[in-house]
GROMACS .gro file of C-alpha atoms in nm:
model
  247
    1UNK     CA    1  10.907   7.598  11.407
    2UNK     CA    2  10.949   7.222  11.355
    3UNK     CA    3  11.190   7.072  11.659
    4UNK     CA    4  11.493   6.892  11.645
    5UNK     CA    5  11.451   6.518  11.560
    6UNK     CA    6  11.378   6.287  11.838
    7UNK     CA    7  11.469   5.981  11.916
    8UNK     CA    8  11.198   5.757  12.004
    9UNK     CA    9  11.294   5.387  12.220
   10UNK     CA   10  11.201   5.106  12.025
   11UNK     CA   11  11.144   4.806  12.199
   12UNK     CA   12  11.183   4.907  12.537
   13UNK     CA   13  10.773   4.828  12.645
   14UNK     CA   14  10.674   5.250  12.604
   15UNK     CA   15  10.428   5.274  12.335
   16UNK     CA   16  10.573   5.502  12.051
   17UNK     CA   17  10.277   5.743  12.070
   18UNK     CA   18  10.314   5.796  12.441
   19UNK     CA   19  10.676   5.875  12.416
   20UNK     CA   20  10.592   6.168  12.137
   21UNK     CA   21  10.314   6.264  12.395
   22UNK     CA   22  10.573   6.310  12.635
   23UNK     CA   23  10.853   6.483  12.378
   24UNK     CA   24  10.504   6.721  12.307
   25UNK     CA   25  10.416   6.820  12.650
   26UNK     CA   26  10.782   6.848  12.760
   27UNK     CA   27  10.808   7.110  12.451
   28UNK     CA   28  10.459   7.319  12.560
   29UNK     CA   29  10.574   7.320  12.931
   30UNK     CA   30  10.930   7.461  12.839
   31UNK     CA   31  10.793   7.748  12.592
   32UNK     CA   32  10.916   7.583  12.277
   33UNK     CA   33  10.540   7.572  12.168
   34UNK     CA   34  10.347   7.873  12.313
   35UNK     CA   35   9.991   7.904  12.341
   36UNK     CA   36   9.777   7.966  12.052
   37UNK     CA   37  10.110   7.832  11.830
   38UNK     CA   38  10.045   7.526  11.544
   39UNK     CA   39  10.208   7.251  11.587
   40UNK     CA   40  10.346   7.077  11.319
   41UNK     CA   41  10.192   6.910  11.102
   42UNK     CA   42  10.063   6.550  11.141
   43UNK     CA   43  10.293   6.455  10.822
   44UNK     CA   44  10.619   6.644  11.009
   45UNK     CA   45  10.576   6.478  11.304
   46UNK     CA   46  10.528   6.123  11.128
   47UNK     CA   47  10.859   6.211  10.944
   48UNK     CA   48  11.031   6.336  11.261
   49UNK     CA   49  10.978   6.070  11.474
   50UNK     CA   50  11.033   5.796  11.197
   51UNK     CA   51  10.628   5.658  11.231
   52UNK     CA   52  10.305   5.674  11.072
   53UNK     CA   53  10.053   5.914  11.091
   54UNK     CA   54   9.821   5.679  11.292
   55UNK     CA   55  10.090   5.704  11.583
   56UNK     CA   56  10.098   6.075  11.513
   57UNK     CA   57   9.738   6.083  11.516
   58UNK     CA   58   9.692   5.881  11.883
   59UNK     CA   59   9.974   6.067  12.025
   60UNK     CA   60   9.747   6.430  11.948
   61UNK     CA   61   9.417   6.292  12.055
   62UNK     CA   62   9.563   6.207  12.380
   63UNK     CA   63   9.678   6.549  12.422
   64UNK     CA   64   9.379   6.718  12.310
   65UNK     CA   65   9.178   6.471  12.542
   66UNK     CA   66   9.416   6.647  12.834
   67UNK     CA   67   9.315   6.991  12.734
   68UNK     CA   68   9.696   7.073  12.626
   69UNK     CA   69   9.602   7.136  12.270
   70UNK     CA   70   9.303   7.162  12.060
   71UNK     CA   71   9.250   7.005  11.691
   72UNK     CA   72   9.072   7.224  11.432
   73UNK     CA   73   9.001   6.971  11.149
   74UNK     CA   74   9.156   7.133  10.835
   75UNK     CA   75   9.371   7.359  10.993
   76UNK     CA   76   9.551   7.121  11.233
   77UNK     CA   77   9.654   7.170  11.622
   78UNK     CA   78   9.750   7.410  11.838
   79UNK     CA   79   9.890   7.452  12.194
   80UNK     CA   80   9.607   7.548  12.394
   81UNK     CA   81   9.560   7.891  12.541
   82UNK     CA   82   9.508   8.067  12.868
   83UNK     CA   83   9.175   7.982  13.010
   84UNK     CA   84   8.879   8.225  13.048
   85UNK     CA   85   8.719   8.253  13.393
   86UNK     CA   86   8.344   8.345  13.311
   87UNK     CA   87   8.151   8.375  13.615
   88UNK     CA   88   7.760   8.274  13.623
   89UNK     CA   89   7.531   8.554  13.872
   90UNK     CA   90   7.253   8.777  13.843
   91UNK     CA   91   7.413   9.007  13.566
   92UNK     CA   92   7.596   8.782  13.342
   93UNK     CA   93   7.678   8.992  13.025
   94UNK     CA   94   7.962   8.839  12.767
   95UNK     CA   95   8.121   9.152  12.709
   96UNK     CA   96   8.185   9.286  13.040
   97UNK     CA   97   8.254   8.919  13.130
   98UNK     CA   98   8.574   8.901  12.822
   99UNK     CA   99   8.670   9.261  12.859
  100UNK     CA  100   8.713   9.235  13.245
  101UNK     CA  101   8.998   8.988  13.185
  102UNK     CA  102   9.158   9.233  12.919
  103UNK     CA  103   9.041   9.052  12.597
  104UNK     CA  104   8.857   9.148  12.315
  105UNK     CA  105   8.479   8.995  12.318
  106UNK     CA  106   8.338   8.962  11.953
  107UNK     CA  107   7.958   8.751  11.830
  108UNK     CA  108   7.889   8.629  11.545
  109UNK     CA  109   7.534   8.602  11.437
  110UNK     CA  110   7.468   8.261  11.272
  111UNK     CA  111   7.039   8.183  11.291
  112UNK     CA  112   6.776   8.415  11.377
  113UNK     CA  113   6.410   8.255  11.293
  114UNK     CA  114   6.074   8.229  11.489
  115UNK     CA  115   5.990   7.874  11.565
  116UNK     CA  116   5.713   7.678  11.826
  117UNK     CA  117   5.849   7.642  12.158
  118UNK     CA  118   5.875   7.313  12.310
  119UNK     CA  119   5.813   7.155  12.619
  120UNK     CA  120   6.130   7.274  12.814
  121UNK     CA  121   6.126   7.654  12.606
  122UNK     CA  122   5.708   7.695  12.723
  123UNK     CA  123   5.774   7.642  13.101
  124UNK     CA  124   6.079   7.807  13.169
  125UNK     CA  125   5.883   8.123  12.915
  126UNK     CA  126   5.594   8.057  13.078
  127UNK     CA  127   5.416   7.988  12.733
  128UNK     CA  128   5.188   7.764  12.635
  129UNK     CA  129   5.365   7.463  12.466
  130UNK     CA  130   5.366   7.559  12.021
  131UNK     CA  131   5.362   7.934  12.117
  132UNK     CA  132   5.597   8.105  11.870
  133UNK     CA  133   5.928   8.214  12.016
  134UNK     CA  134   6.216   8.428  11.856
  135UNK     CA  135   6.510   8.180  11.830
  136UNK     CA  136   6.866   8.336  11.776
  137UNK     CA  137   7.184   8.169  11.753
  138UNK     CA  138   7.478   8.369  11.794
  139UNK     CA  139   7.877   8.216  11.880
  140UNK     CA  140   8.052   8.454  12.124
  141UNK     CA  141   8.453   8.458  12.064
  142UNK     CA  142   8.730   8.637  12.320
  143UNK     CA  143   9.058   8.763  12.081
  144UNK     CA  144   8.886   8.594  11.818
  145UNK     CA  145   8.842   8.255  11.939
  146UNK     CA  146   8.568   8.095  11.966
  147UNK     CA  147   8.408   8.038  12.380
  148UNK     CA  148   8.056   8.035  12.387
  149UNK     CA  149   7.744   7.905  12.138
  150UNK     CA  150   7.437   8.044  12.247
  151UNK     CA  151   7.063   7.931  12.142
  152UNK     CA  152   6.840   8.202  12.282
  153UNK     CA  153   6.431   8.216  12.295
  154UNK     CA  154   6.298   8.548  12.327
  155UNK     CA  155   5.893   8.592  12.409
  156UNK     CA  156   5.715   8.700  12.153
  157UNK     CA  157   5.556   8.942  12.104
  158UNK     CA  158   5.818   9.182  12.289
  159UNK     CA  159   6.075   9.051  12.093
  160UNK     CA  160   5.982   9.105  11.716
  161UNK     CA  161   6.232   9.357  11.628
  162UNK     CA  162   6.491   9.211  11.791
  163UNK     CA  163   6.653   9.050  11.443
  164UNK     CA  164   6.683   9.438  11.319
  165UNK     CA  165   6.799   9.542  11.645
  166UNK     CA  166   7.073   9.249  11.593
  167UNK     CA  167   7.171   9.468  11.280
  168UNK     CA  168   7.251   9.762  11.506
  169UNK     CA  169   7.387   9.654  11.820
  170UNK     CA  170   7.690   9.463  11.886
  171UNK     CA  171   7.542   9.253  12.220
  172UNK     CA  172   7.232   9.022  12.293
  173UNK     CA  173   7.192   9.282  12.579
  174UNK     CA  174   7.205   9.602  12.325
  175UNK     CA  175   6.988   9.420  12.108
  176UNK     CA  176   6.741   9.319  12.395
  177UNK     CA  177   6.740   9.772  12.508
  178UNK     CA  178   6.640   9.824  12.161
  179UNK     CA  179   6.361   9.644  12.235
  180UNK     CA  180   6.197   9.821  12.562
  181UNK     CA  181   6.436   9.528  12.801
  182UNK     CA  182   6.677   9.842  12.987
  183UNK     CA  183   6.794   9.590  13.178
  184UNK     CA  184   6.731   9.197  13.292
  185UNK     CA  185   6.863   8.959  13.561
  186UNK     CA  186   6.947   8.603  13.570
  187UNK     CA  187   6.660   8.418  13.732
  188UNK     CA  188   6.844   8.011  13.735
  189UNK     CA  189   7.132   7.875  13.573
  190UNK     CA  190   7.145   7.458  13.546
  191UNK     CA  191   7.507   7.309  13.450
  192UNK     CA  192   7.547   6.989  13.245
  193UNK     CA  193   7.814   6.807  13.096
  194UNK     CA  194   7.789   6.643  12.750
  195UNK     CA  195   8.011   6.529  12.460
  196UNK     CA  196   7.931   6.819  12.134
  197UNK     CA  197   7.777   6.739  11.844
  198UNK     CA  198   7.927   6.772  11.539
  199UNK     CA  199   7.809   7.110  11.410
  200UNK     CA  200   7.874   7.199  11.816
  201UNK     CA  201   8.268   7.100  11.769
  202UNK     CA  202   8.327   7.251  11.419
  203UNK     CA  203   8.200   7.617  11.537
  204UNK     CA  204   8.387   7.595  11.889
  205UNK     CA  205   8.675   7.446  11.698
  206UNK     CA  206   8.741   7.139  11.970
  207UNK     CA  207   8.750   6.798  11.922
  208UNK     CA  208   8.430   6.581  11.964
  209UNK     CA  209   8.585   6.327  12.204
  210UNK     CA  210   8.633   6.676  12.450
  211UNK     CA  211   8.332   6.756  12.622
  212UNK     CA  212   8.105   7.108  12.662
  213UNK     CA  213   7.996   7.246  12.957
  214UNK     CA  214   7.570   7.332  12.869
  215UNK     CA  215   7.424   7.601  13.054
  216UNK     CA  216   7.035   7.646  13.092
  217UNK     CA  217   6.932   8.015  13.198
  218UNK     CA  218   6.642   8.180  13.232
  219UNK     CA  219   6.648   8.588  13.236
  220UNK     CA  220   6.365   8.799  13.368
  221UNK     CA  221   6.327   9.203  13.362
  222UNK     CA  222   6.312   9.375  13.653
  223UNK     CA  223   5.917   9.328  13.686
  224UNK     CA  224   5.994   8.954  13.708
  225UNK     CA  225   5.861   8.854  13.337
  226UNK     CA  226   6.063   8.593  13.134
  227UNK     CA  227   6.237   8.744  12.877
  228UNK     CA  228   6.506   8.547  12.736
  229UNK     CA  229   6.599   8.122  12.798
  230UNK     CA  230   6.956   8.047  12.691
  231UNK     CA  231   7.105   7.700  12.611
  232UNK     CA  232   7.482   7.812  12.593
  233UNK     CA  233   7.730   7.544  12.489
  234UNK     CA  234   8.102   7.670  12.650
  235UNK     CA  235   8.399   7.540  12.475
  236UNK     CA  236   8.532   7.331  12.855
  237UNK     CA  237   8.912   7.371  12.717
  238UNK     CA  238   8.888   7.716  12.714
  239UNK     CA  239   8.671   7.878  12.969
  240UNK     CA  240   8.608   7.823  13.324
  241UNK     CA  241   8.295   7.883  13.531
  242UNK     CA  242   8.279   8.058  13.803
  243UNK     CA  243   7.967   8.055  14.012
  244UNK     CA  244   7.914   8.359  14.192
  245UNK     CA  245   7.821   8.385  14.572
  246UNK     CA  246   7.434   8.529  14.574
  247UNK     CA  247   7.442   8.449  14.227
   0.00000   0.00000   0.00000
């Protein structure tokens, strides 16, 4: 629903797109925009406010910058939502991770291919450096948005069927039991913070200016052998990690 017209002071030493940040925000906090809702349109708002689309345009980024909405280029903006605690231990599994906070996990499969590891894949794998791994890329959503892009390295081998098993199973870790792997712990998990690249942005639906929190994990089967190491990219607007104690 498009809002009332505002009047916005003129002259008064408050930059135009800070006062329609603060006519926003004031509208999110009181309901009048609720989470997951578009916005209006960049045009609207231009017309509503009486200035151009540049203004507009500042007076979003800002907010987006704050986490209060997110931009989807082509679709436009929306109030952001609730955000998803995902805690980091020794059994880490998406699924049980969404569904424990009453939401609806969901993975999309977007790459499977072998490829050479590298330097960072061989030692965490303990490979040798060029040893063929299984790479698969999959983008984990809760109530159909987008939360998590994984990059996962299986050891081959072990791991050869694991694109059919993919065909099957609905889960990395259903996938992984297909293959002989009943079950797997988390071995180390290394946080980073880093602006997303472009193809990182467009399938988590943010904004480049808002950073990603990157996760590197290593999983091992019960016997101790690598099995899986993870680069996961989280969407920082919308979930929140937890570390778990003993984790």
């Amino acid at each position: 629903m498009t809002p009332p017209p505002h009047n916005l002071a003129r002259g008064e030493g408050v930059a135009l797109w800070r006062q329609i940040v603060q006519v926003l925000e004031q509208a999110i906090a009181s309901g009048q925009h609720a989470p997951g809702s578009r916005l209006p349109s960049e045009a609207e708002l231009a017309t509503l406010h009486g200035v151009n689309r540049h203004t507009v345009r500042r007076a979003l980024d800002a907010l987006s910058l704050r986490g209060l909405i997110r931009i989807e280029q082509g679709r436009g903006s929306f109030v952001a939502e609730d955000v998803v605690d995902y805690p980091l231990g020794p059994r880490t599994r998406f699924s049980e991770v969404i569904r424990a906070q009453n939401r609806e996990p969901a993975g999309r499969l977007l790459r499977v291919a072998e490829q050479p590891a590298d330097l960072v894949v061989a030692e965490a794998l303990r490979l040798r450096p060029g040893r063929p791994v299984m790479v698969v890329e999959r983008l984990g959503l809760a109530d159909g948005r987008p939360v998590v892009l994984g990059k996962h390295h299986f050891v081959l081998p072990r791991f050869e069927g694991i694109s059919v098993a993919l065909e099957r199973e609905a889960s990395i870790t259903g996938a992984m039991k297909a293959c002989g792997v009943a079950d797997y712990r988390r071995v180390s998990t290394r946080l980073t913070a880093r602006l997303p690249t472009a193809e990182e942005a467009d399938l988590l639906q943010q904004g480049r200016g808002r950073p990603v929190m990157v996760a590197e994990a290593l999983n091992a089967d019960l016997e101790g052998r690598p099995v899986d190491f993870t680069l996961s990219c989280y969407a920082a607007g919308r979930v929140q990690i937890v570390i778990e104690e003993g984790g």
